[in-house]
mmCIF file of N, CA and C in Angstrom:
data_model
loop_
_atom_site.group_PDB
_atom_site.id
_atom_site.type_symbol
_atom_site.label_atom_id
_atom_site.label_comp_id
_atom_site.label_asym_id
_atom_site.label_seq_id
_atom_site.Cartn_x
_atom_site.Cartn_y
_atom_site.Cartn_z
ATOM 1 N N UNK K 912 20.775 -14.655 -6.640
ATOM 2 C CA UNK K 912 19.623 -14.401 -5.796
ATOM 3 C C UNK K 912 19.252 -15.714 -5.110
ATOM 4 N N UNK K 913 19.163 -15.680 -3.812
ATOM 5 C CA UNK K 913 18.866 -16.890 -3.057
ATOM 6 C C UNK K 913 17.363 -17.149 -3.033
ATOM 7 N N UNK K 914 17.024 -18.289 -2.503
ATOM 8 C CA UNK K 914 15.616 -18.678 -2.426
ATOM 9 C C UNK K 914 14.848 -17.716 -1.526
ATOM 10 N N UNK K 915 15.458 -17.310 -0.426
ATOM 11 C CA UNK K 915 14.763 -16.399 0.485
ATOM 12 C C UNK K 915 14.542 -15.032 -0.168
ATOM 13 N N UNK K 916 15.483 -14.582 -0.995
ATOM 14 C CA UNK K 916 15.295 -13.320 -1.716
ATOM 15 C C UNK K 916 14.127 -13.420 -2.691
ATOM 16 N N UNK K 917 14.015 -14.562 -3.360
ATOM 17 C CA UNK K 917 12.900 -14.763 -4.289
ATOM 18 C C UNK K 917 11.573 -14.760 -3.544
ATOM 19 N N UNK K 918 11.549 -15.410 -2.384
ATOM 20 C CA UNK K 918 10.325 -15.432 -1.589
ATOM 21 C C UNK K 918 9.940 -14.032 -1.114
ATOM 22 N N UNK K 919 10.938 -13.268 -0.704
ATOM 23 C CA UNK K 919 10.673 -11.903 -0.241
ATOM 24 C C UNK K 919 10.131 -11.053 -1.384
ATOM 25 N N UNK K 920 10.740 -11.156 -2.559
ATOM 26 C CA UNK K 920 10.264 -10.385 -3.714
ATOM 27 C C UNK K 920 8.847 -10.802 -4.107
ATOM 28 N N UNK K 921 8.561 -12.089 -4.016
ATOM 29 C CA UNK K 921 7.218 -12.573 -4.341
ATOM 30 C C UNK K 921 6.194 -12.002 -3.360
ATOM 31 N N UNK K 922 6.549 -11.972 -2.076
ATOM 32 C CA UNK K 922 5.647 -11.405 -1.071
ATOM 33 C C UNK K 922 5.464 -9.904 -1.278
ATOM 34 N N UNK K 923 6.527 -9.213 -1.669
ATOM 35 C CA UNK K 923 6.421 -7.779 -1.942
ATOM 36 C C UNK K 923 5.489 -7.513 -3.119
ATOM 37 N N UNK K 924 5.641 -8.292 -4.192
ATOM 38 C CA UNK K 924 4.753 -8.131 -5.348
ATOM 39 C C UNK K 924 3.311 -8.436 -4.974
ATOM 40 N N UNK K 925 3.130 -9.466 -4.162
ATOM 41 C CA UNK K 925 1.785 -9.826 -3.721
ATOM 42 C C UNK K 925 1.166 -8.706 -2.888
ATOM 43 N N UNK K 926 1.954 -8.119 -1.999
ATOM 44 C CA UNK K 926 1.447 -7.027 -1.164
ATOM 45 C C UNK K 926 1.100 -5.808 -2.013
ATOM 46 N N UNK K 927 1.958 -5.481 -2.997
ATOM 47 C CA UNK K 927 1.657 -4.349 -3.885
ATOM 48 C C UNK K 927 0.375 -4.595 -4.666
ATOM 49 N N UNK K 928 0.207 -5.828 -5.142
ATOM 50 C CA UNK K 928 -0.995 -6.173 -5.892
ATOM 51 C C UNK K 928 -2.237 -6.062 -5.014
ATOM 52 N N UNK K 929 -2.145 -6.514 -3.758
ATOM 53 C CA UNK K 929 -3.296 -6.425 -2.856
ATOM 54 C C UNK K 929 -3.673 -4.976 -2.576
ATOM 55 N N UNK K 930 -2.675 -4.129 -2.367
ATOM 56 C CA UNK K 930 -2.952 -2.710 -2.116
ATOM 57 C C UNK K 930 -3.570 -2.074 -3.351
ATOM 58 N N UNK K 931 -3.042 -2.404 -4.528
ATOM 59 C CA UNK K 931 -3.594 -1.864 -5.776
ATOM 60 C C UNK K 931 -5.042 -2.312 -5.957
ATOM 61 N N UNK K 932 -5.311 -3.606 -5.692
ATOM 62 C CA UNK K 932 -6.676 -4.115 -5.841
ATOM 63 C C UNK K 932 -7.623 -3.453 -4.845
ATOM 64 N N UNK K 933 -7.168 -3.246 -3.620
ATOM 65 C CA UNK K 933 -8.014 -2.597 -2.616
ATOM 66 C C UNK K 933 -8.327 -1.162 -3.023
ATOM 67 N N UNK K 934 -7.337 -0.463 -3.557
ATOM 68 C CA UNK K 934 -7.571 0.912 -4.010
ATOM 69 C C UNK K 934 -8.539 0.936 -5.184
ATOM 70 N N UNK K 935 -8.379 0.015 -6.125
ATOM 71 C CA UNK K 935 -9.277 -0.027 -7.277
ATOM 72 C C UNK K 935 -10.692 -0.410 -6.857
ATOM 73 N N UNK K 936 -10.818 -1.358 -5.944
ATOM 74 C CA UNK K 936 -12.153 -1.815 -5.566
ATOM 75 C C UNK K 936 -12.918 -0.749 -4.788
ATOM 76 N N UNK K 937 -12.223 0.162 -4.137
ATOM 77 C CA UNK K 937 -12.920 1.206 -3.388
ATOM 78 C C UNK K 937 -13.532 2.253 -4.315
ATOM 79 N N UNK K 938 -13.032 2.355 -5.549
ATOM 80 C CA UNK K 938 -13.580 3.333 -6.495
ATOM 81 C C UNK K 938 -14.920 2.875 -7.055
ATOM 82 N N UNK K 939 -15.001 1.613 -7.492
ATOM 83 C CA UNK K 939 -16.234 1.011 -8.006
ATOM 84 C C UNK K 939 -16.831 1.805 -9.170
ATOM 85 N N UNK K 940 -15.995 2.207 -10.125
ATOM 86 C CA UNK K 940 -16.475 2.966 -11.275
ATOM 87 C C UNK K 940 -16.400 2.173 -12.569
ATOM 88 N N UNK K 941 -15.329 1.440 -12.767
ATOM 89 C CA UNK K 941 -15.139 0.718 -14.023
ATOM 90 C C UNK K 941 -15.295 -0.776 -13.795
ATOM 91 N N UNK K 942 -15.237 -1.518 -14.888
ATOM 92 C CA UNK K 942 -15.355 -2.970 -14.800
ATOM 93 C C UNK K 942 -14.218 -3.564 -13.976
ATOM 94 N N UNK K 943 -13.003 -3.045 -14.150
ATOM 95 C CA UNK K 943 -11.860 -3.562 -13.387
ATOM 96 C C UNK K 943 -12.054 -3.302 -11.893
ATOM 97 N N UNK K 944 -12.618 -2.145 -11.548
ATOM 98 C CA UNK K 944 -12.894 -1.844 -10.140
ATOM 99 C C UNK K 944 -13.865 -2.862 -9.557
ATOM 100 N N UNK K 945 -14.914 -3.158 -10.290
ATOM 101 C CA UNK K 945 -15.908 -4.130 -9.811
ATOM 102 C C UNK K 945 -15.316 -5.537 -9.738
ATOM 103 N N UNK K 946 -14.454 -5.868 -10.705
ATOM 104 C CA UNK K 946 -13.797 -7.172 -10.692
ATOM 105 C C UNK K 946 -12.873 -7.293 -9.481
ATOM 106 N N UNK K 947 -12.128 -6.248 -9.191
ATOM 107 C CA UNK K 947 -11.257 -6.256 -8.011
ATOM 108 C C UNK K 947 -12.079 -6.408 -6.738
ATOM 109 N N UNK K 948 -13.211 -5.723 -6.677
ATOM 110 C CA UNK K 948 -14.075 -5.830 -5.501
ATOM 111 C C UNK K 948 -14.589 -7.253 -5.335
ATOM 112 N N UNK K 949 -15.013 -7.871 -6.436
ATOM 113 C CA UNK K 949 -15.512 -9.246 -6.370
ATOM 114 C C UNK K 949 -14.412 -10.209 -5.925
ATOM 115 N N UNK K 950 -13.201 -10.011 -6.426
ATOM 116 C CA UNK K 950 -12.095 -10.886 -6.034
ATOM 117 C C UNK K 950 -11.742 -10.718 -4.559
ATOM 118 N N UNK K 951 -11.775 -9.493 -4.066
ATOM 119 C CA UNK K 951 -11.470 -9.256 -2.650
ATOM 120 C C UNK K 951 -12.552 -9.856 -1.762
ATOM 121 N N UNK K 952 -13.810 -9.688 -2.152
ATOM 122 C CA UNK K 952 -14.904 -10.272 -1.371
ATOM 123 C C UNK K 952 -14.785 -11.790 -1.351
ATOM 124 N N UNK K 953 -14.475 -12.366 -2.502
ATOM 125 C CA UNK K 953 -14.344 -13.822 -2.582
ATOM 126 C C UNK K 953 -13.177 -14.316 -1.731
ATOM 127 N N UNK K 954 -12.086 -13.576 -1.722
ATOM 128 C CA UNK K 954 -10.905 -14.003 -0.971
ATOM 129 C C UNK K 954 -11.075 -13.828 0.533
ATOM 130 N N UNK K 955 -11.878 -12.862 0.961
ATOM 131 C CA UNK K 955 -11.987 -12.581 2.393
ATOM 132 C C UNK K 955 -13.224 -13.162 3.052
ATOM 133 N N UNK K 956 -14.165 -13.682 2.269
ATOM 134 C CA UNK K 956 -15.376 -14.252 2.843
ATOM 135 C C UNK K 956 -15.067 -15.624 3.435
ATOM 136 N N UNK K 957 -15.514 -15.839 4.651
ATOM 137 C CA UNK K 957 -15.285 -17.107 5.334
ATOM 138 C C UNK K 957 -16.453 -18.036 5.034
ATOM 139 N N UNK K 958 -16.142 -19.286 4.725
ATOM 140 C CA UNK K 958 -17.190 -20.275 4.484
ATOM 141 C C UNK K 958 -17.990 -20.478 5.769
ATOM 142 N N UNK K 959 -19.315 -20.662 5.666
ATOM 143 C CA UNK K 959 -20.132 -20.799 6.880
ATOM 144 C C UNK K 959 -19.684 -21.944 7.790
ATOM 145 N N UNK K 960 -19.217 -23.040 7.210
ATOM 146 C CA UNK K 960 -18.793 -24.161 8.055
ATOM 147 C C UNK K 960 -17.467 -23.885 8.761
ATOM 148 N N UNK K 961 -16.682 -22.931 8.280
ATOM 149 C CA UNK K 961 -15.408 -22.578 8.907
ATOM 150 C C UNK K 961 -15.505 -21.349 9.800
ATOM 151 N N UNK K 962 -16.667 -20.731 9.871
ATOM 152 C CA UNK K 962 -16.828 -19.496 10.630
ATOM 153 C C UNK K 962 -17.069 -19.834 12.099
ATOM 154 N N UNK K 963 -16.084 -19.551 12.950
ATOM 155 C CA UNK K 963 -16.216 -19.885 14.361
ATOM 156 C C UNK K 963 -17.158 -18.931 15.093
ATOM 157 N N UNK K 964 -17.530 -17.823 14.468
ATOM 158 C CA UNK K 964 -18.427 -16.866 15.111
ATOM 159 C C UNK K 964 -19.901 -17.230 14.931
ATOM 160 N N UNK K 965 -20.200 -18.192 14.069
ATOM 161 C CA UNK K 965 -21.586 -18.584 13.842
ATOM 162 C C UNK K 965 -22.098 -19.355 15.047
ATOM 163 N N UNK K 966 -23.331 -19.124 15.394
ATOM 164 C CA UNK K 966 -23.947 -19.811 16.516
ATOM 165 C C UNK K 966 -25.227 -20.461 16.014
ATOM 166 N N UNK K 967 -25.347 -21.790 16.076
ATOM 167 C CA UNK K 967 -26.550 -22.453 15.570
ATOM 168 C C UNK K 967 -27.818 -21.994 16.289
ATOM 169 N N UNK K 968 -27.710 -21.668 17.569
ATOM 170 C CA UNK K 968 -28.880 -21.206 18.309
ATOM 171 C C UNK K 968 -29.398 -19.895 17.723
ATOM 172 N N UNK K 969 -28.505 -18.994 17.363
ATOM 173 C CA UNK K 969 -28.891 -17.717 16.766
ATOM 174 C C UNK K 969 -29.364 -17.913 15.331
ATOM 175 N N UNK K 970 -28.661 -18.749 14.567
ATOM 176 C CA UNK K 970 -29.027 -18.966 13.165
ATOM 177 C C UNK K 970 -30.404 -19.600 13.018
ATOM 178 N N UNK K 971 -30.788 -20.464 13.958
ATOM 179 C CA UNK K 971 -32.064 -21.171 13.857
ATOM 180 C C UNK K 971 -33.205 -20.432 14.542
ATOM 181 N N UNK K 972 -32.920 -19.307 15.166
ATOM 182 C CA UNK K 972 -33.950 -18.541 15.862
ATOM 183 C C UNK K 972 -34.896 -17.900 14.857
ATOM 184 N N UNK K 973 -36.186 -18.045 15.107
ATOM 185 C CA UNK K 973 -37.183 -17.474 14.202
ATOM 186 C C UNK K 973 -37.484 -16.017 14.523
ATOM 187 N N UNK K 974 -37.091 -15.576 15.701
ATOM 188 C CA UNK K 974 -37.337 -14.189 16.064
ATOM 189 C C UNK K 974 -38.779 -13.967 16.498
ATOM 190 N N UNK K 975 -39.162 -12.705 16.599
ATOM 191 C CA UNK K 975 -40.518 -12.353 16.996
ATOM 192 C C UNK K 975 -41.432 -12.366 15.783
ATOM 193 N N UNK K 976 -42.652 -12.857 15.966
ATOM 194 C CA UNK K 976 -43.648 -12.612 14.927
ATOM 195 C C UNK K 976 -44.218 -11.216 15.208
ATOM 196 N N UNK K 977 -44.874 -10.584 14.246
ATOM 197 C CA UNK K 977 -45.321 -9.193 14.444
ATOM 198 C C UNK K 977 -46.231 -8.997 15.651
ATOM 199 N N UNK K 978 -47.148 -9.935 15.907
ATOM 200 C CA UNK K 978 -48.043 -9.795 17.063
ATOM 201 C C UNK K 978 -47.274 -9.914 18.374
ATOM 202 N N UNK K 979 -46.372 -10.856 18.438
ATOM 203 C CA UNK K 979 -45.578 -11.037 19.644
ATOM 204 C C UNK K 979 -44.714 -9.805 19.907
ATOM 205 N N UNK K 980 -44.139 -9.234 18.870
ATOM 206 C CA UNK K 980 -43.328 -8.034 19.016
ATOM 207 C C UNK K 980 -44.177 -6.861 19.502
ATOM 208 N N UNK K 981 -45.374 -6.728 18.978
ATOM 209 C CA UNK K 981 -46.272 -5.653 19.397
ATOM 210 C C UNK K 981 -46.630 -5.799 20.870
ATOM 211 N N UNK K 982 -46.963 -7.027 21.296
ATOM 212 C CA UNK K 982 -47.289 -7.254 22.711
ATOM 213 C C UNK K 982 -46.079 -6.945 23.596
ATOM 214 N N UNK K 983 -44.901 -7.338 23.162
ATOM 215 C CA UNK K 983 -43.692 -7.087 23.944
ATOM 216 C C UNK K 983 -43.436 -5.587 24.085
ATOM 217 N N UNK K 984 -43.631 -4.839 22.998
ATOM 218 C CA UNK K 984 -43.377 -3.403 23.045
ATOM 219 C C UNK K 984 -44.392 -2.668 23.906
ATOM 220 N N UNK K 985 -45.601 -3.211 24.012
ATOM 221 C CA UNK K 985 -46.607 -2.589 24.880
ATOM 222 C C UNK K 985 -46.435 -2.986 26.331
ATOM 223 N N UNK K 986 -45.576 -3.960 26.604
ATOM 224 C CA UNK K 986 -45.294 -4.351 27.979
ATOM 225 C C UNK K 986 -46.187 -5.448 28.502
ATOM 226 N N UNK K 987 -46.938 -6.118 27.645
ATOM 227 C CA UNK K 987 -47.781 -7.221 28.097
ATOM 228 C C UNK K 987 -46.899 -8.414 28.434
ATOM 229 N N UNK K 988 -47.296 -9.137 29.471
ATOM 230 C CA UNK K 988 -46.475 -10.261 29.916
ATOM 231 C C UNK K 988 -46.950 -11.588 29.348
ATOM 232 N N UNK K 989 -48.203 -11.742 29.069
ATOM 233 C CA UNK K 989 -48.697 -13.046 28.603
ATOM 234 C C UNK K 989 -49.334 -12.981 27.266
#
């Protein structure tokens, strides 16, 4: 068995394991299901500093306060 065959078999086992974990995590009934879900979430969550979709302008926005939102919905300009 060559090195490339070993790599291919390793990737196949990894893919089977990922599919099995995804199927188990979608059930969410037993401890193993919840553990698989936690592992998948941990593996797929992007760190905030590496997330290119984050926008500091949006993250730092305070949004509307309740009075301002009420005035906006009533159509007041000032």
